[in-house]
Amino acid sequence: MRPIHLILFALGFALPLSLKAQDEIHEIPGITIEKVLIAEEIIDTGHEQLVEVTIRNATPNAHHLQVRLVITLPNRNIITFGNKEIVAGVNSDTTALIPYPIGKHDGGDFTVAVRVFDKKEVQILQTSKLQELIFYGLDRSIRNAPPAKRRVKKLSEEEEAQVAEKKKEEEKLATKVNFDPPDLKYERVTLLASSVLRGESTHVRLYIYNDGGNTANNVEYTLYWYFAQRPNRKVLFFRDRLGMIAPGEHKVLEVPLTIPGVEQKGKYQVLAKLDEDKTVAEINENNNEETTDQPLIFGDVALVFPADSYSFAEDGLFQFEWRSQKYNQFKLQISADSEFANEADSFYLPMGDHWTPSLKINPMKGEMPTMATALMESAETDHLYWRVVAKNSAGEITESQARKFLINLKPKE
């Protein structure tokens, strides 16, 4: 059989597919595709469909993997799209989120499958037919709703038997499920970038789930930001509606956020609410709010690495990185005090009156652990804090917010 030739997307890449290539799978025992989710089952053309792939690693080793989408287009052409690199952690689930752009007039059914490759470009996984998802790209210049006749999955006898068995189990619970109202909640609310400079934007990612037994329609969701030290002053920055969310359905949405440049530097939180006016009758009305799982750090110096609570190896490489547009001279300050109130409990790099124009500091091997461990011992703590002190050409000085970090100490001989 000849290979199926593919079309090329400007925002992704296409690889030729063949039946032979699909068969050459070298599985790694313990690594599986746990689930595949899409943000919208019906989505307007010209938008991006978010595809979330969860890889489960039940092995004792981390694995560098590449996740790619296999998209069957409305015209039945098949493309591979995206190449999301992830590190599947030991005995954990790792998520890859791939946005797939839909052409403005590419209306019709799309089928989403997934292939996973190791770092040597060897395919180790692909979705089963049961895991494949179908969504409809709605071109509103042609129609206002999908047609009655839609694309369906073609399952093997074994897969059809699995579906039939699952349907039997669902029918046993049908009486209870059919009469349960919906139950809407946020599974998570996260920030794509948790440290931004004045004038910069980040995105808020919303994971919405209907844990009830009935469909919820026309559900409003609202987002507010507020300064962490003034939680009563909440500012509404986004409001929209979900057309429909079915029982057991997950939706993943992204919303842009820009804190006005006139606001003071510091920590901000985002509060997300569902059905604020309580127009939907739910099983639980008290689980419709969620704040971001980490604060947004806003100011003139944005911290890049390490993330909060990062752990360095005592004999490893230490690195601290940041960004700034208004300041051009910097010092790294390390302290045992989260407020940096006591100079005796901190030290600077570079030391003394020296500053660096660099946006990164790599302390010399042995330099950081020696000073840091001495500081931890004197303060009787197992962690430290770091921040950046910045100076501009006019001599004005500012400080970034602080982040915690740890050092894995080698056992004493």
CSV table of C-alpha atoms in Angstrom, one decimal:
chain,number,residue,atom,x,y,z
A,1,MET,CA,0.0,0.0,0.0
A,2,ARG,CA,1.4,3.4,-0.9
A,3,PRO,CA,2.0,5.9,1.9
A,4,ILE,CA,-0.6,8.5,2.5
A,5,HIS,CA,0.8,11.9,1.5
A,6,LEU,CA,0.1,14.8,3.9
A,7,ILE,CA,-0.4,18.5,3.7
A,8,LEU,CA,1.9,21.0,5.6
A,9,PHE,CA,0.6,23.5,8.2
A,10,ALA,CA,2.4,26.7,8.8
A,11,LEU,CA,2.2,26.5,12.5
A,12,GLY,CA,3.1,22.8,12.9
A,13,PHE,CA,4.8,20.2,10.8
A,14,ALA,CA,3.6,17.2,8.8
A,15,LEU,CA,5.3,13.8,8.6
A,16,PRO,CA,4.4,11.1,6.0
A,17,LEU,CA,2.4,8.3,7.5
A,18,SER,CA,2.2,4.7,6.2
A,19,LEU,CA,0.6,1.6,7.6
A,20,LYS,CA,4.1,0.1,8.0
A,21,ALA,CA,5.2,3.0,10.1
A,22,GLN,CA,2.2,2.6,12.3
A,23,ASP,CA,3.1,-1.0,13.0
A,24,GLU,CA,6.7,-0.3,14.1
A,25,ILE,CA,6.0,0.5,17.8
A,26,HIS,CA,8.7,-0.4,20.3
A,27,GLU,CA,6.8,-0.2,23.6
A,28,ILE,CA,8.4,0.6,26.9
A,29,PRO,CA,6.7,-1.5,29.6
A,30,GLY,CA,5.2,0.8,32.2
A,31,ILE,CA,4.7,3.8,30.0
A,32,THR,CA,1.1,4.4,28.7
A,33,ILE,CA,-1.2,7.0,27.3
A,34,GLU,CA,-3.5,7.5,30.3
A,35,LYS,CA,-6.0,9.9,28.6
A,36,VAL,CA,-6.5,12.3,25.8
A,37,LEU,CA,-8.8,15.4,26.3
A,38,ILE,CA,-10.0,18.2,24.0
A,39,ALA,CA,-11.2,21.6,25.1
A,40,GLU,CA,-14.3,21.8,22.8
A,41,GLU,CA,-16.3,19.1,21.1
A,42,ILE,CA,-17.7,21.7,18.7
A,43,ILE,CA,-15.4,24.7,18.0
A,44,ASP,CA,-15.6,27.6,15.6
A,45,THR,CA,-13.1,27.5,12.7
A,46,GLY,CA,-10.3,30.0,13.0
A,47,HIS,CA,-9.7,29.1,16.6
A,48,GLU,CA,-7.2,26.8,18.4
A,49,GLN,CA,-8.3,23.4,19.7
A,50,LEU,CA,-6.4,22.5,22.9
A,51,VAL,CA,-5.5,18.9,23.1
A,52,GLU,CA,-4.3,17.6,26.5
A,53,VAL,CA,-2.4,14.3,26.5
A,54,THR,CA,-1.5,12.6,29.9
A,55,ILE,CA,1.4,10.1,29.8
A,56,ARG,CA,1.7,7.7,32.8
A,57,ASN,CA,5.2,6.5,33.7
A,58,ALA,CA,5.1,3.6,36.1
A,59,THR,CA,8.8,2.8,35.7
A,60,PRO,CA,11.7,3.7,38.1
A,61,ASN,CA,13.3,6.0,35.5
A,62,ALA,CA,12.5,9.3,33.9
A,63,HIS,CA,12.0,9.4,30.1
A,64,HIS,CA,12.5,12.2,27.6
A,65,LEU,CA,9.5,11.8,25.2
A,66,GLN,CA,8.0,13.6,22.2
A,67,VAL,CA,4.2,13.8,21.9
A,68,ARG,CA,2.7,14.4,18.4
A,69,LEU,CA,-0.9,14.6,17.2
A,70,VAL,CA,-2.2,12.6,14.3
A,71,ILE,CA,-5.1,14.6,12.8
A,72,THR,CA,-7.6,13.2,10.3
A,73,LEU,CA,-8.9,16.3,8.5
A,74,PRO,CA,-12.4,16.7,7.2
A,75,ASN,CA,-11.2,15.8,3.7
A,76,ARG,CA,-9.8,12.5,5.1
A,77,ASN,CA,-6.1,13.6,4.6
A,78,ILE,CA,-4.0,12.7,7.6
A,79,ILE,CA,-1.3,14.9,9.1
A,80,THR,CA,1.0,14.7,12.1
A,81,PHE,CA,1.1,18.0,14.0
A,82,GLY,CA,3.2,19.4,16.8
A,83,ASN,CA,6.1,18.0,18.7
A,84,LYS,CA,5.7,18.6,22.4
A,85,GLU,CA,8.8,17.5,24.4
A,86,ILE,CA,8.2,16.3,27.9
A,87,VAL,CA,10.1,14.5,30.7
A,88,ALA,CA,7.9,11.8,32.1
A,89,GLY,CA,8.8,11.7,35.8
A,90,VAL,CA,9.3,8.6,37.8
A,91,ASN,CA,6.0,6.9,38.9
A,92,SER,CA,3.9,9.9,37.9
A,93,ASP,CA,1.6,11.4,35.3
A,94,THR,CA,2.9,14.1,32.9
A,95,THR,CA,0.7,16.3,30.8
A,96,ALA,CA,1.4,17.7,27.3
A,97,LEU,CA,-0.8,20.5,26.1
A,98,ILE,CA,-0.8,21.0,22.3
A,99,PRO,CA,-2.8,23.8,20.6
A,100,TYR,CA,-4.0,22.8,17.2
A,101,PRO,CA,-5.0,25.8,14.9
A,102,ILE,CA,-8.1,25.3,12.7
A,103,GLY,CA,-8.2,27.1,9.4
A,104,LYS,CA,-10.9,29.8,9.0
A,105,HIS,CA,-12.8,27.7,6.5
A,106,ASP,CA,-11.7,24.2,7.4
A,107,GLY,CA,-15.2,23.1,8.6
A,108,GLY,CA,-16.0,19.5,9.3
A,109,ASP,CA,-15.1,16.5,11.5
A,110,PHE,CA,-11.6,16.2,12.8
A,111,THR,CA,-10.2,13.0,14.4
A,112,VAL,CA,-7.4,13.3,17.0
A,113,ALA,CA,-5.0,10.5,17.7
A,114,VAL,CA,-1.6,10.6,19.5
A,115,ARG,CA,1.8,9.1,18.9
A,116,VAL,CA,4.6,9.2,21.4
A,117,PHE,CA,8.3,8.9,20.5
A,118,ASP,CA,11.5,8.5,22.6
A,119,LYS,CA,14.4,10.9,22.3
A,120,LYS,CA,15.9,8.7,19.5
A,121,GLU,CA,12.7,9.3,17.4
A,122,VAL,CA,11.6,5.7,18.0
A,123,GLN,CA,7.8,5.4,18.3
A,124,ILE,CA,6.8,3.8,21.6
A,125,LEU,CA,3.1,4.5,21.9
A,126,GLN,CA,0.0,5.3,20.0
A,127,THR,CA,-3.7,5.8,21.0
A,128,SER,CA,-6.2,3.0,20.5
A,129,LYS,CA,-9.4,3.6,18.5
A,130,LEU,CA,-11.2,3.9,21.8
A,131,GLN,CA,-8.9,6.8,22.9
A,132,GLU,CA,-9.3,8.7,19.6
A,133,LEU,CA,-11.5,11.8,19.8
A,134,ILE,CA,-13.7,13.5,17.2
A,135,PHE,CA,-14.5,17.2,17.2
A,136,TYR,CA,-16.4,19.4,14.8
A,137,GLY,CA,-14.9,22.6,13.3
A,138,LEU,CA,-17.9,24.8,12.7
A,139,ASP,CA,-17.6,27.3,9.8
A,140,ARG,CA,-20.3,29.8,10.7
A,141,SER,CA,-20.1,31.3,7.2
A,142,ILE,CA,-21.8,28.1,6.0
A,143,ARG,CA,-23.8,26.7,8.9
A,144,ASN,CA,-24.8,27.4,12.5
A,145,ALA,CA,-24.7,23.9,13.8
A,146,PRO,CA,-23.1,20.6,12.9
A,147,PRO,CA,-24.9,18.3,10.4
A,148,ALA,CA,-27.0,15.3,11.6
A,149,LYS,CA,-24.6,12.9,9.9
A,150,ARG,CA,-21.2,13.0,11.6
A,151,ARG,CA,-18.0,11.0,11.5
A,152,VAL,CA,-18.0,8.0,13.8
A,153,LYS,CA,-15.2,5.7,15.0
A,154,LYS,CA,-14.7,2.4,13.3
A,155,LEU,CA,-14.0,-0.1,16.0
A,156,SER,CA,-12.8,-3.7,16.0
A,157,GLU,CA,-14.9,-6.5,17.4
A,158,GLU,CA,-12.9,-6.5,20.6
A,159,GLU,CA,-13.3,-2.7,21.0
A,160,GLU,CA,-17.0,-2.9,20.2
A,161,ALA,CA,-17.3,-5.6,23.0
A,162,GLN,CA,-15.5,-3.2,25.4
A,163,VAL,CA,-17.9,-0.4,24.5
A,164,ALA,CA,-20.9,-2.7,25.0
A,165,GLU,CA,-19.6,-3.9,28.4
A,166,LYS,CA,-19.1,-0.3,29.5
A,167,LYS,CA,-22.6,0.6,28.2
A,168,LYS,CA,-24.1,-2.2,30.3
A,169,GLU,CA,-22.3,-0.9,33.4
A,170,GLU,CA,-23.6,2.6,32.7
A,171,GLU,CA,-27.2,1.3,32.3
A,172,LYS,CA,-27.0,-0.2,35.7
A,173,LEU,CA,-26.4,3.2,37.1
A,174,ALA,CA,-28.7,5.0,34.7
A,175,THR,CA,-31.5,5.7,37.1
A,176,LYS,CA,-29.2,7.4,39.6
A,177,VAL,CA,-27.2,9.3,37.0
A,178,ASN,CA,-30.2,10.5,35.0
A,179,PHE,CA,-31.7,12.3,38.0
A,180,ASP,CA,-28.5,13.7,39.5
A,181,PRO,CA,-28.0,17.4,38.7
A,182,PRO,CA,-24.7,18.7,37.3
A,183,ASP,CA,-21.8,19.6,39.6
A,184,LEU,CA,-19.5,22.2,38.2
A,185,LYS,CA,-16.0,22.8,39.6
A,186,TYR,CA,-12.5,23.9,38.7
A,187,GLU,CA,-10.0,21.0,38.9
A,188,ARG,CA,-7.2,23.5,38.7
A,189,VAL,CA,-6.4,27.1,37.8
A,190,THR,CA,-2.8,27.7,36.7
A,191,LEU,CA,-0.6,30.5,35.3
A,192,LEU,CA,1.5,29.8,32.2
A,193,ALA,CA,4.0,32.4,33.4
A,194,SER,CA,4.1,33.1,37.2
A,195,SER,CA,6.5,36.0,37.1
A,196,VAL,CA,6.0,38.9,34.6
A,197,LEU,CA,7.3,42.5,34.1
A,198,ARG,CA,5.1,45.6,33.9
A,199,GLY,CA,3.3,45.6,30.6
A,200,GLU,CA,3.7,41.9,30.0
A,201,SER,CA,0.8,39.4,29.7
A,202,THR,CA,0.4,35.9,30.9
A,203,HIS,CA,-2.3,33.4,30.4
A,204,VAL,CA,-4.6,31.7,33.0
A,205,ARG,CA,-5.4,28.1,32.2
A,206,LEU,CA,-8.7,26.8,33.5
A,207,TYR,CA,-9.5,23.1,34.0
A,208,ILE,CA,-13.3,22.8,34.3
A,209,TYR,CA,-15.1,19.6,35.2
A,210,ASN,CA,-18.7,18.5,35.4
A,211,ASP,CA,-18.7,15.9,38.2
A,212,GLY,CA,-22.5,15.6,38.3
A,213,GLY,CA,-25.1,13.5,36.4
A,214,ASN,CA,-26.6,15.9,34.0
A,215,THR,CA,-25.7,18.5,31.4
A,216,ALA,CA,-25.2,22.1,32.3
A,217,ASN,CA,-25.9,24.7,29.6
A,218,ASN,CA,-24.9,28.4,29.2
A,219,VAL,CA,-22.7,28.4,32.2
A,220,GLU,CA,-21.0,31.7,33.0
A,221,TYR,CA,-17.4,31.8,34.2
A,222,THR,CA,-15.7,34.9,35.6
A,223,LEU,CA,-12.1,35.8,36.5
A,224,TYR,CA,-10.8,38.4,39.0
A,225,TRP,CA,-7.3,39.5,39.9
A,226,TYR,CA,-6.3,41.0,43.2
A,227,PHE,CA,-3.2,42.1,45.1
A,228,ALA,CA,-2.5,39.4,47.6
A,229,GLN,CA,-2.4,41.9,50.5
A,230,ARG,CA,-5.7,43.4,49.5
A,231,PRO,CA,-8.0,40.4,48.9
A,232,ASN,CA,-11.2,42.5,49.2
A,233,ARG,CA,-10.3,44.6,46.2
A,234,LYS,CA,-11.0,42.2,43.4
A,235,VAL,CA,-10.9,43.4,39.8
A,236,LEU,CA,-13.0,41.6,37.1
A,237,PHE,CA,-11.0,41.1,34.0
A,238,PHE,CA,-12.8,38.4,32.1
A,239,ARG,CA,-16.4,37.1,31.7
A,240,ASP,CA,-17.7,34.4,29.2
A,241,ARG,CA,-20.0,31.5,28.9
A,242,LEU,CA,-19.7,27.7,28.2
A,243,GLY,CA,-22.3,26.6,25.8
A,244,MET,CA,-22.6,23.2,27.2
A,245,ILE,CA,-20.7,20.8,29.5
A,246,ALA,CA,-21.8,17.2,29.7
A,247,PRO,CA,-21.6,14.9,32.7
A,248,GLY,CA,-18.0,13.7,33.2
A,249,GLU,CA,-16.7,16.2,30.6
A,250,HIS,CA,-13.5,18.1,31.1
A,251,LYS,CA,-12.8,21.5,29.4
A,252,VAL,CA,-9.5,23.3,29.2
A,253,LEU,CA,-9.6,27.0,28.5
A,254,GLU,CA,-7.0,29.8,28.4
A,255,VAL,CA,-7.6,33.4,29.2
A,256,PRO,CA,-5.1,36.3,28.8
A,257,LEU,CA,-4.2,38.5,31.8
A,258,THR,CA,-2.4,41.8,31.9
A,259,ILE,CA,-2.0,43.6,35.2
A,260,PRO,CA,-2.0,47.4,34.6
A,261,GLY,CA,1.4,48.9,34.7
A,262,VAL,CA,0.4,51.5,37.3
A,263,GLU,CA,-0.3,48.8,39.9
A,264,GLN,CA,2.3,48.2,42.6
A,265,LYS,CA,4.8,45.4,42.4
A,266,GLY,CA,4.3,42.3,44.4
A,267,LYS,CA,2.2,39.1,44.5
A,268,TYR,CA,-1.2,38.9,42.8
A,269,GLN,CA,-3.8,36.1,42.8
A,270,VAL,CA,-6.4,35.1,40.3
A,271,LEU,CA,-9.9,34.0,41.5
A,272,ALA,CA,-12.0,32.0,39.0
A,273,LYS,CA,-15.8,31.6,39.6
A,274,LEU,CA,-18.4,29.4,37.9
A,275,ASP,CA,-22.1,30.2,37.8
A,276,GLU,CA,-21.6,33.2,40.1
A,277,ASP,CA,-25.3,34.2,39.8
A,278,LYS,CA,-26.3,30.6,40.7
A,279,THR,CA,-28.5,30.0,37.6
A,280,VAL,CA,-27.6,26.3,37.4
A,281,ALA,CA,-29.0,23.9,40.0
A,282,GLU,CA,-26.1,21.8,41.2
A,283,ILE,CA,-25.3,18.9,43.6
A,284,ASN,CA,-22.8,21.2,45.4
A,285,GLU,CA,-23.1,25.0,45.2
A,286,ASN,CA,-20.0,25.6,47.3
A,287,ASN,CA,-17.2,24.3,45.1
A,288,ASN,CA,-17.5,26.8,42.2
A,289,GLU,CA,-14.5,29.0,43.1
A,290,GLU,CA,-10.8,28.4,42.8
A,291,THR,CA,-7.6,30.5,43.0
A,292,THR,CA,-4.4,30.0,41.0
A,293,ASP,CA,-2.2,27.3,42.5
A,294,GLN,CA,0.6,29.8,42.7
A,295,PRO,CA,0.7,33.7,42.9
A,296,LEU,CA,1.6,35.9,40.0
A,297,ILE,CA,4.8,37.9,40.7
A,298,PHE,CA,4.5,41.3,39.1
A,299,GLY,CA,7.2,44.0,39.0
A,300,ASP,CA,10.3,45.4,37.3
A,301,VAL,CA,12.4,42.2,37.8
A,302,ALA,CA,10.9,38.8,36.8
A,303,LEU,CA,12.4,35.7,38.2
A,304,VAL,CA,13.0,32.9,35.7
A,305,PHE,CA,14.9,30.1,37.4
A,306,PRO,CA,14.8,28.3,39.8
A,307,ALA,CA,11.1,27.9,40.5
A,308,ASP,CA,9.7,28.2,44.0
A,309,SER,CA,10.9,25.4,46.3
A,310,TYR,CA,13.4,24.1,43.7
A,311,SER,CA,16.0,21.7,45.2
A,312,PHE,CA,19.7,21.9,44.1
A,313,ALA,CA,22.2,19.1,44.6
A,314,GLU,CA,25.0,20.1,47.0
A,315,ASP,CA,27.7,19.1,44.5
A,316,GLY,CA,25.7,20.1,41.4
A,317,LEU,CA,25.5,23.3,39.3
A,318,PHE,CA,23.8,26.3,40.9
A,319,GLN,CA,22.1,28.8,38.6
A,320,PHE,CA,19.9,31.8,39.1
A,321,GLU,CA,18.2,33.6,36.2
A,322,TRP,CA,15.9,36.6,35.9
A,323,ARG,CA,14.6,39.3,33.4
A,324,SER,CA,14.3,43.1,33.5
A,325,GLN,CA,13.8,45.9,31.0
A,326,LYS,CA,14.2,49.0,33.2
A,327,TYR,CA,17.3,47.9,35.2
A,328,ASN,CA,20.8,47.0,34.0
A,329,GLN,CA,22.9,46.2,37.1
A,330,PHE,CA,22.1,43.3,39.5
A,331,LYS,CA,23.0,41.4,42.6
A,332,LEU,CA,21.7,38.0,43.8
A,333,GLN,CA,20.8,38.1,47.5
A,334,ILE,CA,20.5,34.8,49.5
A,335,SER,CA,18.8,34.8,52.9
A,336,ALA,CA,17.4,32.6,55.6
A,337,ASP,CA,14.7,35.2,56.2
A,338,SER,CA,11.8,35.3,53.7
A,339,GLU,CA,11.5,39.1,54.4
A,340,PHE,CA,15.2,39.8,54.0
A,341,ALA,CA,15.0,42.0,57.1
A,342,ASN,CA,18.3,41.0,58.7
A,343,GLU,CA,21.5,41.6,56.7
A,344,ALA,CA,23.3,39.2,59.1
A,345,ASP,CA,21.2,36.4,57.8
A,346,SER,CA,22.0,36.9,54.1
A,347,PHE,CA,24.9,37.3,51.6
A,348,TYR,CA,25.2,38.8,48.1
A,349,LEU,CA,26.7,37.7,44.8
A,350,PRO,CA,28.7,39.5,43.4
A,351,MET,CA,30.1,40.4,46.8
A,352,GLY,CA,30.8,43.9,48.2
A,353,ASP,CA,30.3,46.9,45.9
A,354,HIS,CA,30.3,44.8,42.7
A,355,TRP,CA,27.3,44.5,40.4
A,356,THR,CA,26.8,42.4,37.3
A,357,PRO,CA,25.0,43.4,34.0
A,358,SER,CA,24.2,39.7,33.4
A,359,LEU,CA,20.7,38.3,33.7
A,360,LYS,CA,22.1,35.1,35.1
A,361,ILE,CA,24.5,34.1,37.9
A,362,ASN,CA,26.3,30.7,38.0
A,363,PRO,CA,28.1,30.7,41.4
A,364,MET,CA,31.6,29.0,41.3
A,365,LYS,CA,31.6,25.3,42.2
A,366,GLY,CA,31.8,25.1,46.0
A,367,GLU,CA,31.2,28.8,46.5
A,368,MET,CA,27.4,28.6,46.9
A,369,PRO,CA,27.1,25.4,49.0
A,370,THR,CA,29.8,26.6,51.4
A,371,MET,CA,28.1,30.0,52.2
A,372,ALA,CA,24.6,28.6,51.9
A,373,THR,CA,25.0,25.6,54.2
A,374,ALA,CA,26.8,27.9,56.8
A,375,LEU,CA,23.8,30.2,56.6
A,376,MET,CA,21.3,27.3,57.0
A,377,GLU,CA,23.2,26.0,60.0
A,378,SER,CA,23.4,29.3,61.8
A,379,ALA,CA,19.7,29.9,61.2
A,380,GLU,CA,18.7,26.3,62.0
A,381,THR,CA,16.7,25.9,58.8
A,382,ASP,CA,16.5,23.4,55.9
A,383,HIS,CA,15.8,26.0,53.2
A,384,LEU,CA,16.8,29.5,52.0
A,385,TYR,CA,15.3,32.3,49.9
A,386,TRP,CA,16.7,34.2,46.9
A,387,ARG,CA,15.8,37.5,45.3
A,388,VAL,CA,17.4,40.0,42.9
A,389,VAL,CA,18.5,43.5,43.8
A,390,ALA,CA,18.5,45.7,40.7
A,391,LYS,CA,19.9,49.2,39.9
A,392,ASN,CA,19.3,51.4,36.9
A,393,SER,CA,21.5,54.0,35.3
A,394,ALA,CA,20.1,56.7,37.6
A,395,GLY,CA,21.2,54.8,40.6
A,396,GLU,CA,17.6,53.8,41.6
A,397,ILE,CA,17.4,50.5,43.3
A,398,THR,CA,14.6,47.9,43.5
A,399,GLU,CA,14.2,44.3,44.7
A,400,SER,CA,12.3,41.4,43.2
A,401,GLN,CA,10.0,39.2,45.1
A,402,ALA,CA,11.6,36.2,46.9
A,403,ARG,CA,11.5,32.5,46.1
A,404,LYS,CA,12.4,29.6,48.3
A,405,PHE,CA,15.0,27.0,47.4
A,406,LEU,CA,16.5,23.9,49.0
A,407,ILE,CA,19.9,22.1,48.9
A,408,ASN,CA,20.1,18.4,49.0
A,409,LEU,CA,23.1,17.9,51.3
A,410,LYS,CA,25.4,14.9,51.0
A,411,PRO,CA,25.5,12.6,54.0
A,412,LYS,CA,28.4,13.5,56.3
A,413,GLU,CA,31.1,10.8,56.3
